[in-house]
Short mmCIF file of C-alpha atoms in Angstrom, two decimals:
data_model
loop_
_atom_site.label_atom_id
_atom_site.label_comp_id
_atom_site.label_asym_id
_atom_site.label_seq_id
_atom_site.Cartn_x
_atom_site.Cartn_y
_atom_site.Cartn_z
CA UNK W 22 6.18 -79.87 23.21
CA UNK W 23 2.70 -80.53 22.48
CA UNK W 24 1.87 -83.88 21.32
CA UNK W 25 -0.68 -84.68 18.45
CA UNK W 26 -2.43 -88.47 18.16
CA UNK W 27 -3.38 -89.67 14.65
CA UNK W 28 -4.93 -92.76 13.91
CA UNK W 29 -4.20 -94.63 10.80
CA UNK W 30 -7.26 -95.29 8.43
CA UNK W 31 -5.99 -98.80 7.28
CA UNK W 32 -4.95 -100.36 10.97
CA UNK W 33 -6.58 -98.15 13.19
CA UNK W 34 -3.81 -97.97 15.61
CA UNK W 35 -3.46 -94.57 16.80
CA UNK W 36 -0.22 -93.31 17.77
CA UNK W 37 1.35 -89.91 18.60
CA UNK W 38 3.84 -87.43 16.75
CA UNK W 39 5.16 -83.82 17.28
CA UNK W 40 4.56 -80.68 15.93
CA UNK W 41 6.90 -80.98 12.87
CA UNK W 42 5.62 -84.07 11.87
CA UNK W 43 2.22 -83.26 12.40
CA UNK W 44 2.46 -80.08 10.60
CA UNK W 45 4.58 -81.71 7.80
CA UNK W 46 1.34 -84.76 7.09
CA UNK W 47 -1.27 -81.79 6.90
CA UNK W 48 0.96 -79.81 4.61
CA UNK W 49 0.84 -82.94 2.75
CA UNK W 50 -2.86 -83.69 2.73
CA UNK W 51 -3.45 -80.15 1.92
CA UNK W 52 -0.82 -79.96 -1.33
CA UNK W 53 -2.39 -83.57 -2.18
CA UNK W 54 -6.06 -82.27 -2.04
CA UNK W 55 -4.99 -78.98 -3.94
CA UNK W 56 -3.08 -80.93 -6.48
CA UNK W 57 -6.26 -83.25 -7.10
CA UNK W 58 -8.58 -79.87 -7.13
CA UNK W 59 -6.51 -78.32 -9.86
CA UNK W 60 -6.82 -81.19 -11.80
CA UNK W 61 -9.80 -81.56 -11.38
CA UNK W 62 -10.85 -77.82 -12.85
CA UNK W 63 -7.91 -78.36 -15.72
CA UNK W 64 -9.96 -81.06 -16.83
CA UNK W 65 -13.44 -79.27 -16.53
CA UNK W 66 -11.65 -76.45 -18.01
CA UNK W 67 -10.53 -78.71 -21.28
CA UNK W 68 -13.37 -80.03 -21.75
CA UNK W 69 -15.24 -76.64 -21.46
CA UNK W 70 -12.91 -75.40 -24.27
CA UNK W 71 -13.66 -78.44 -26.46
CA UNK W 72 -17.26 -78.09 -26.48
CA UNK W 73 -16.45 -74.18 -27.19
CA UNK W 74 -14.13 -75.14 -30.17
CA UNK W 75 -16.98 -77.58 -31.69
CA UNK W 76 -19.89 -75.06 -31.33
CA UNK W 77 -17.67 -72.47 -32.86
CA UNK W 78 -16.85 -74.61 -35.43
CA UNK W 79 -20.09 -76.10 -35.94
CA UNK W 80 -21.41 -71.86 -36.21
CA UNK W 81 -18.40 -71.26 -38.61
CA UNK W 82 -19.52 -74.38 -41.28
CA UNK W 83 -23.27 -73.18 -40.84
CA UNK W 84 -22.16 -69.37 -41.80
CA UNK W 85 -20.11 -70.76 -44.67
CA UNK W 86 -22.82 -72.63 -46.24
CA UNK W 87 -25.43 -69.56 -46.07
CA UNK W 88 -22.78 -67.47 -47.98
CA UNK W 89 -22.43 -70.43 -50.53
CA UNK W 90 -25.92 -70.53 -51.08
CA UNK W 91 -26.39 -66.80 -51.51
CA UNK W 92 -23.20 -66.95 -53.86
CA UNK W 93 -24.30 -69.43 -55.75
CA UNK W 94 -27.99 -67.74 -56.30
CA UNK W 95 -26.23 -64.58 -57.19
CA UNK W 96 -24.36 -66.45 -59.81
CA UNK W 97 -27.53 -67.77 -61.04
CA UNK W 98 -28.58 -64.34 -61.60
CA UNK W 99 -26.40 -63.26 -63.03
CA UNK W 100 -26.28 -66.09 -65.59
CA UNK W 101 -29.83 -65.55 -66.01
CA UNK W 102 -29.12 -61.57 -67.62
CA UNK W 103 -29.57 -61.26 -71.33
CA UNK W 104 -26.49 -60.27 -73.36
CA UNK W 105 -28.40 -57.39 -74.57
CA UNK W 106 -28.49 -56.34 -70.05
CA UNK W 107 -24.62 -56.91 -70.30
CA UNK W 108 -23.85 -54.77 -73.46
CA UNK W 109 -25.74 -52.19 -71.89
CA UNK W 110 -23.96 -52.09 -68.81
CA UNK W 111 -20.84 -52.43 -70.75
CA UNK W 112 -22.01 -49.43 -72.72
CA UNK W 113 -22.83 -46.96 -69.47
CA UNK W 114 -19.61 -48.13 -67.45
CA UNK W 115 -17.47 -47.18 -70.82
CA UNK W 116 -19.67 -43.92 -70.63
CA UNK W 117 -19.04 -43.53 -67.05
CA UNK W 118 -15.27 -43.84 -67.57
CA UNK W 119 -15.42 -41.22 -70.27
CA UNK W 120 -17.01 -39.04 -67.90
CA UNK W 121 -14.55 -39.37 -65.80
CA UNK W 122 -11.68 -39.52 -68.25
CA UNK W 123 -13.04 -35.87 -68.58
CA UNK W 124 -13.56 -34.50 -65.25
CA UNK W 125 -10.39 -35.58 -64.63
CA UNK W 126 -8.68 -33.87 -67.55
CA UNK W 127 -10.52 -30.82 -66.95
CA UNK W 128 -9.31 -31.21 -63.40
CA UNK W 129 -5.80 -31.17 -64.30
CA UNK W 130 -6.54 -28.25 -66.62
CA UNK W 131 -7.66 -26.14 -63.33
CA UNK W 132 -4.88 -27.56 -61.24
CA UNK W 133 -2.53 -26.01 -63.66
CA UNK W 134 -4.55 -22.74 -63.76
CA UNK W 135 -4.65 -22.43 -59.71
CA UNK W 136 -0.80 -23.44 -59.74
CA UNK W 137 0.08 -20.60 -62.46
CA UNK W 138 -2.38 -18.38 -60.43
CA UNK W 139 -0.37 -19.33 -57.02
CA UNK W 140 2.92 -18.72 -58.49
CA UNK W 141 2.04 -15.52 -59.95
CA UNK W 142 0.69 -14.60 -56.58
CA UNK W 143 3.83 -15.68 -54.77
CA UNK W 144 5.97 -13.63 -57.00
CA UNK W 145 3.78 -10.56 -56.77
CA UNK W 146 4.90 -11.02 -52.62
CA UNK W 147 7.82 -11.77 -53.60
CA UNK W 148 7.94 -8.56 -55.45
CA UNK W 149 6.80 -6.81 -52.56
CA UNK W 150 8.87 -7.99 -50.07
CA UNK W 151 11.78 -7.48 -51.96
CA UNK W 152 11.02 -3.35 -52.60
CA UNK W 153 9.95 -3.44 -49.02
CA UNK W 154 13.55 -4.97 -47.82
CA UNK W 155 14.98 -2.36 -50.27
CA UNK W 156 13.06 0.74 -48.73
CA UNK W 157 14.49 -0.60 -45.26
CA UNK W 158 17.72 -0.72 -46.43
CA UNK W 159 17.39 2.36 -47.43
CA UNK W 160 15.70 4.19 -44.31
CA UNK W 161 18.50 1.93 -42.05
CA UNK W 162 20.81 3.82 -44.45
CA UNK W 163 19.47 7.36 -43.76
CA UNK W 164 18.66 6.32 -39.70
CA UNK W 165 22.32 5.42 -39.87
CA UNK W 166 23.78 8.47 -41.55
CA UNK W 167 21.22 10.43 -39.35
CA UNK W 168 23.01 8.57 -35.71
CA UNK W 169 26.25 9.20 -37.12
CA UNK W 170 25.57 13.02 -37.85
CA UNK W 171 23.74 13.61 -34.18
CA UNK W 172 27.06 11.26 -32.45
CA UNK W 173 29.48 13.59 -34.56
CA UNK W 174 27.42 16.82 -33.30
CA UNK W 175 27.20 15.10 -29.62
CA UNK W 176 31.08 14.31 -29.90
CA UNK W 177 31.94 17.66 -31.05
CA UNK W 178 29.66 19.40 -28.67
CA UNK W 179 31.39 17.27 -25.76
CA UNK W 180 34.48 18.35 -27.13
CA UNK W 181 33.56 21.94 -26.98
CA UNK W 182 32.68 21.56 -23.45
CA UNK W 183 35.87 19.45 -22.78
CA UNK W 184 37.63 22.45 -23.87
CA UNK W 185 35.84 25.16 -22.12
CA UNK W 186 36.42 22.80 -18.95
CA UNK W 187 40.03 22.76 -19.92
CA UNK W 188 39.88 26.50 -20.25
CA UNK W 189 38.35 27.24 -17.05
CA UNK W 190 40.67 25.07 -15.05
CA UNK W 191 43.59 26.59 -16.78
CA UNK W 192 42.07 29.59 -15.89
CA UNK W 193 41.36 28.45 -12.22
CA UNK W 194 45.15 27.06 -12.21
CA UNK W 195 46.15 30.60 -13.07
CA UNK W 196 44.14 32.28 -11.01
CA UNK W 197 45.60 29.97 -8.29
CA UNK W 198 48.69 30.82 -9.16
CA UNK W 199 48.46 34.43 -8.93
CA UNK W 200 46.73 34.12 -5.78
CA UNK W 201 49.38 31.87 -4.56
CA UNK W 202 51.70 34.65 -5.47
CA UNK W 203 49.65 38.00 -4.65
CA UNK W 204 46.75 37.30 -2.26
CA UNK W 205 48.64 36.06 0.50
CA UNK W 206 47.82 37.27 4.06
CA UNK W 207 46.01 40.70 3.78
CA UNK W 208 45.78 40.65 -0.26
CA UNK W 209 42.83 38.02 0.14
CA UNK W 210 41.27 40.18 2.70
CA UNK W 211 41.59 43.39 0.13
CA UNK W 212 40.59 41.24 -2.42
CA UNK W 213 37.24 40.39 -0.98
CA UNK W 214 36.50 44.11 0.09
CA UNK W 215 37.68 45.31 -3.29
CA UNK W 216 34.52 42.98 -4.66
CA UNK W 217 32.19 44.00 -2.27
CA UNK W 218 32.35 47.72 -2.61
CA UNK W 219 32.09 46.86 -6.54
CA UNK W 220 28.48 45.87 -6.21
CA UNK W 221 27.95 47.73 -2.52
CA UNK W 222 26.32 50.90 -4.25
CA UNK W 223 24.19 48.88 -6.29
CA UNK W 224 22.81 46.26 -4.20
CA UNK W 225 24.24 46.85 -0.83
CA UNK W 226 23.10 50.54 0.39
CA UNK W 227 22.25 49.81 3.59
CA UNK W 228 25.27 47.06 4.15
CA UNK W 229 28.25 47.07 6.23
CA UNK W 230 31.35 45.34 5.50
CA UNK W 231 33.99 46.73 7.82
CA UNK W 232 37.17 44.80 9.32
CA UNK W 233 36.44 43.46 12.73
CA UNK W 234 38.94 45.27 15.50
CA UNK W 235 37.19 44.48 18.33
CA UNK W 236 39.72 41.76 20.24
CA UNK W 237 38.28 42.01 23.84
CA UNK W 238 37.02 38.60 24.00
CA UNK W 239 40.79 37.29 23.33
CA UNK W 240 40.27 36.90 19.23
CA UNK W 241 38.76 39.04 16.45
CA UNK W 242 37.65 37.80 13.08
CA UNK W 243 38.61 39.56 9.60
CA UNK W 244 35.33 40.76 8.56
CA UNK W 245 31.84 41.31 9.94
CA UNK W 246 29.29 41.50 7.28
CA UNK W 247 25.57 43.52 8.39
CA UNK W 248 22.26 44.68 7.09
CA UNK W 249 19.25 46.53 8.20
CA UNK W 250 16.15 47.25 6.34
CA UNK W 251 14.33 50.70 6.66
CA UNK W 252 13.21 50.30 10.25
CA UNK W 253 16.83 49.77 11.67
CA UNK W 254 15.95 45.84 12.08
CA UNK W 255 18.92 43.79 11.23
CA UNK W 256 18.32 41.54 8.34
CA UNK W 257 21.39 39.22 8.26
CA UNK W 258 24.80 39.39 9.64
CA UNK W 259 27.88 37.52 8.71
CA UNK W 260 31.41 36.96 10.20
CA UNK W 261 33.92 35.99 7.76
CA UNK W 262 37.51 35.04 8.02
CA UNK W 263 39.98 34.58 5.28
CA UNK W 264 42.55 32.05 4.74
CA UNK W 265 45.19 31.67 2.41
CA UNK W 266 49.31 30.54 2.46
CA UNK W 267 52.11 30.32 0.21
CA UNK W 268 52.71 27.58 -2.52
CA UNK W 269 56.24 27.45 -0.30
CA UNK W 270 54.90 27.06 3.12
CA UNK W 271 56.26 24.03 4.38
CA UNK W 272 53.44 23.17 6.94
CA UNK W 273 50.07 23.30 5.16
CA UNK W 274 46.97 23.98 6.80
CA UNK W 275 43.63 22.67 6.85
CA UNK W 276 40.35 24.28 6.93
CA UNK W 277 38.82 22.68 9.87
CA UNK W 278 41.77 24.10 11.88
CA UNK W 279 39.97 27.54 11.77
CA UNK W 280 36.38 26.39 12.39
CA UNK W 281 36.57 26.46 16.15
CA UNK W 282 37.99 29.93 16.35
CA UNK W 283 35.76 31.34 13.68
CA UNK W 284 32.43 29.59 15.31
CA UNK W 285 33.38 31.48 19.00
CA UNK W 286 34.07 34.67 16.81
CA UNK W 287 30.79 34.44 15.24
CA UNK W 288 29.01 34.15 18.77
CA UNK W 289 31.15 36.89 20.34
CA UNK W 290 30.11 39.35 17.47
CA UNK W 291 26.52 38.18 17.37
CA UNK W 292 26.51 37.52 13.98
CA UNK W 293 23.79 34.73 12.60
CA UNK W 294 26.18 33.10 10.08
CA UNK W 295 29.97 32.59 9.72
CA UNK W 296 32.21 31.79 6.35
CA UNK W 297 35.47 30.74 6.04
CA UNK W 298 36.83 32.14 2.68
CA UNK W 299 39.93 29.78 1.82
CA UNK W 300 41.97 28.99 -0.52
CA UNK W 301 43.96 26.17 1.86
CA UNK W 302 43.68 22.66 0.80
CA UNK W 303 43.62 23.61 -3.04
CA UNK W 304 43.73 20.11 -4.43
CA UNK W 305 40.77 18.71 -2.25
CA UNK W 306 37.58 18.49 -4.32
CA UNK W 307 34.84 18.65 -1.74
CA UNK W 308 35.99 22.45 -1.04
CA UNK W 309 36.36 22.89 -4.91
CA UNK W 310 32.86 22.00 -6.02
CA UNK W 311 31.64 25.61 -4.81
CA UNK W 312 29.84 26.94 -1.26
CA UNK W 313 30.53 24.00 1.27
CA UNK W 314 27.85 23.62 4.18
CA UNK W 315 29.60 22.76 7.18
CA UNK W 316 26.58 23.37 9.41
CA UNK W 317 26.47 19.70 10.47
CA UNK W 318 30.40 20.50 12.71
CA UNK W 319 29.49 23.92 13.47
CA UNK W 320 26.10 25.81 13.17
CA UNK W 321 25.48 28.20 10.15
CA UNK W 322 28.96 28.20 8.98
CA UNK W 323 30.05 27.80 4.86
CA UNK W 324 33.67 26.81 3.26
CA UNK W 325 33.68 28.88 -0.04
CA UNK W 326 36.55 29.60 -2.37
CA UNK W 327 37.04 33.62 -3.37
CA UNK W 328 35.03 33.59 -6.32
CA UNK W 329 31.83 32.62 -4.35
CA UNK W 330 32.50 35.03 -2.10
CA UNK W 331 30.02 37.62 -3.72
CA UNK W 332 27.60 34.99 -4.42
CA UNK W 333 27.81 33.31 -0.58
CA UNK W 334 26.81 36.86 0.63
CA UNK W 335 23.87 37.45 -2.65
CA UNK W 336 22.51 33.95 -1.04
CA UNK W 337 22.17 34.39 2.60
CA UNK W 338 20.97 37.81 1.81
CA UNK W 339 18.14 36.76 0.16
CA UNK W 340 17.30 33.85 2.45
CA UNK W 341 17.49 36.56 5.20
CA UNK W 342 15.22 39.08 3.22
CA UNK W 343 12.47 35.84 3.34
CA UNK W 344 13.22 35.13 6.51
CA UNK W 345 12.57 38.53 7.79
CA UNK W 346 9.57 38.54 5.63
CA UNK W 347 8.42 35.77 7.77
CA UNK W 348 9.26 36.81 10.86
CA UNK W 349 7.08 40.11 10.36
CA UNK W 350 4.49 37.75 9.27
CA UNK W 351 5.05 35.94 12.43
CA UNK W 352 5.19 39.35 14.79
CA UNK W 353 2.54 40.47 13.66
CA UNK W 354 0.41 36.97 14.14
CA UNK W 355 1.74 37.33 17.52
CA UNK W 356 0.53 40.54 18.23
CA UNK W 357 -2.99 39.33 17.13
CA UNK W 358 -2.26 36.38 19.31
CA UNK W 359 -2.38 38.81 21.80
CA UNK W 360 -5.18 40.66 21.22
CA UNK W 361 -7.02 37.38 21.19
CA UNK W 362 -5.28 36.05 24.15
CA UNK W 363 -6.70 39.54 26.43
CA UNK W 364 -10.29 38.78 24.81
CA UNK W 365 -10.08 34.91 25.80
CA UNK W 366 -9.17 36.38 29.26
CA UNK W 367 -12.15 38.85 29.37
CA UNK W 368 -14.39 36.34 28.32
CA UNK W 369 -12.85 33.68 30.88
CA UNK W 370 -13.42 36.72 33.66
CA UNK W 371 -17.42 37.07 32.43
CA UNK W 372 -17.94 33.47 32.23
CA UNK W 373 -16.47 32.98 35.70
CA UNK W 374 -18.55 35.64 37.24
CA UNK W 375 -21.51 34.64 35.41
CA UNK W 376 -21.37 31.72 36.94
CA UNK W 377 -20.30 32.51 40.24
CA UNK W 378 -23.95 34.49 40.10
CA UNK W 379 -25.16 31.52 38.07
CA UNK W 380 -24.50 29.16 41.23
CA UNK W 381 -25.64 31.05 44.31
CA UNK W 382 -28.98 31.76 42.62
CA UNK W 383 -29.23 28.48 41.66
CA UNK W 384 -28.17 27.13 45.43
CA UNK W 385 -30.82 30.06 46.28
CA UNK W 386 -33.24 28.56 44.13
CA UNK W 387 -32.96 24.91 45.21
CA UNK W 388 -33.78 26.78 48.98
CA UNK W 389 -37.00 27.54 48.15
CA UNK W 390 -37.89 24.36 46.06
CA UNK W 391 -37.23 22.43 49.28
CA UNK W 392 -39.23 24.80 51.50
CA UNK W 393 -41.94 24.71 48.81
CA UNK W 394 -41.28 20.95 48.88
CA UNK W 395 -41.86 21.04 52.93
CA UNK W 396 -44.91 23.26 53.00
CA UNK W 397 -46.55 20.84 50.21
CA UNK W 398 -45.60 17.48 52.24
CA UNK W 399 -47.61 19.62 55.46
CA UNK W 400 -50.41 20.42 53.37
CA UNK W 401 -50.70 16.61 52.44
CA UNK W 402 -50.44 16.08 55.92
CA UNK W 403 -53.94 18.05 57.00
CA UNK W 404 -55.83 17.03 54.08
CA UNK W 405 -54.98 13.50 55.03
CA UNK W 406 -56.79 14.42 58.29
CA UNK W 407 -59.58 15.84 57.28
CA UNK W 408 -60.18 13.37 54.88
CA UNK W 409 -59.93 10.82 57.62
CA UNK W 410 -62.15 12.75 59.91
CA UNK W 411 -64.73 13.33 57.25
CA UNK W 412 -64.78 9.23 56.80
CA UNK W 413 -65.34 8.81 60.41
CA UNK W 414 -68.31 11.32 60.24
CA UNK W 415 -69.53 9.54 57.27
CA UNK W 416 -69.64 6.29 59.15
CA UNK W 417 -70.80 7.59 62.44
CA UNK W 418 -73.91 9.44 60.18
CA UNK W 419 -74.53 5.59 58.85
CA UNK W 420 -74.77 3.95 62.21
CA UNK W 421 -76.74 6.77 63.29
CA UNK W 422 -79.06 5.99 60.46
CA UNK W 423 -79.32 2.66 60.69
CA UNK W 424 -79.94 2.98 64.56
CA UNK W 425 -83.90 1.63 65.27
CA UNK W 426 -86.23 0.32 68.45
CA UNK W 427 -86.16 -2.98 67.27
CA UNK W 428 -82.08 -2.73 67.34
CA UNK W 429 -81.87 -1.58 70.72
CA UNK W 430 -84.65 -3.70 72.25
CA UNK W 431 -83.44 -7.03 70.94
CA UNK W 432 -82.56 -9.05 73.94
CA UNK W 433 -83.51 -6.79 76.36
CA UNK W 434 -87.21 -7.45 77.09
CA UNK W 435 -87.18 -4.57 79.93
CA UNK W 436 -86.64 -2.36 77.68
CA UNK W 437 -88.85 -3.76 74.73
CA UNK W 438 -91.44 -3.46 77.24
CA UNK W 439 -91.62 -0.29 78.14
CA UNK W 440 -91.07 0.90 74.66
CA UNK W 441 -94.13 -1.00 73.53
CA UNK W 442 -95.63 1.08 76.48
CA UNK W 443 -95.18 3.90 75.57
CA UNK W 444 -95.64 3.33 72.21
CA UNK W 445 -99.63 2.61 73.36
CA UNK W 446 -99.97 5.16 75.41
CA UNK W 447 -98.98 7.55 72.38
CA UNK W 448 -101.31 5.35 70.75
CA UNK W 449 -104.15 6.30 72.73
CA UNK W 450 -103.63 9.91 73.07
#
C-alpha cells in the first residue's frame, strides 16, 4: 500500500495516511472549494441581477415620465382648440359617418344583386345538369336496350350453333350406327373405294387407287394410291389401311396396334405416306378432331375417320404438287450447278496450266537475273581495278613532275658537284 505524508497546518505535526483516507481528505477539500466557489458565483450573479433590476426600473421610470409629459402636452393642445374647431371636426366626422353608412347600404344592395345573380347562375347550371342527367339516363336506357337486343341475337346465334352441333352429333351418331352395322370389314374398304371413284373422273385422271394384293413381304395393306404427271413422274403415293369393328366385339382394338404394320407395308411398297382409315376408339376425342398427324411415332403417317378420306388425299396431293414443283426447280438448279462445276473445273485446269508455265518462266527469269548480277559484279571489279591503276599512274606522274636536280643532289655533295660542273660546261659551249 502506498503511504502519503500529511502536515497539519495548525500544529505542524506530520503524519502518514493510507490511500483511502488521503483520497477522502482530498475530496473534502475539493468539495469545500467547489462550494465556496459556487457561493461566490451565486452572490456575484445576485448582485448583477439587482443592479440590472435597478437599471431597468430607472429606465422605465424615465420613459414613463417622458410619456406622461407628452400626454400632458397633447391635452394642453386639445384644450387650446376653439369650440368652432371642435364643431367643425364633429361635422366632418358626422359627414364621414353618413358617407360610410351610404357605402355600407350600397354594398348591401350590391351583395344582394350579386347573390341573386349567383343564385340564378347556380339554378341554370342545376337545370343544365338535370337535363344532362336525363339525357344520360335516356342514353343508358338505349344502350341497355341495344345490349339486350345484341345479347338476345347472340344467344339466338349460339342456340342455332348448338342446334347445328347437336344435329351434326346426331348425324355422326347415325352415321356411326350405320357404319357399325354395315361397314364392318370389307364394307369400309368398299365405301372408301366408292367415294374415290365418285371424284376420279373430275380430279384424279392420272391416279390409281387399287387393292394391295402383293403379300410377298409377309403382309400387305388394303389399298395403294399413286398419281403421276404427264411425264410419268410419280407425284405422290399413299398406303391405306382400313380398320373397323362391330359394337358387339368383346376385345376392342386400338389404332396404335396397327401403326407398326402400316409403316412396314408403306416401306415395302415404296409409298411416301401411310394413312389409317379407322372407326376404332370411337369415343377418343383425339381421333375425332379430324385429320390426326402421328408422324411423331412413325414418319408421314396419319389417322382419319372415313369422312376425311377424300380431304386427306386432296391435301397430300396438293402438297405433293408443290413439292414436285420445288423438286423440278431443284433438279434444274442442280443441272445448272453441274454446268457451273464443269466450267469451274475447266477454269481451274486453265489456271493450273497457266500457273505452271508462269512458275517455269519465273524461275528462268530468275536465273537470267542472277547471271546478269554476276556479270555486273565482274564488271564492277574490272572498273575498280582500272580506277586503281589510273590513280597509281597519276601519283607516279605527280612524283615525276615534282622530281628536280636540287632534290636529287640534296645531301649528296659528289652528285651536286658533277651536276654543277656539267652545267658550267654546257653554259660555256
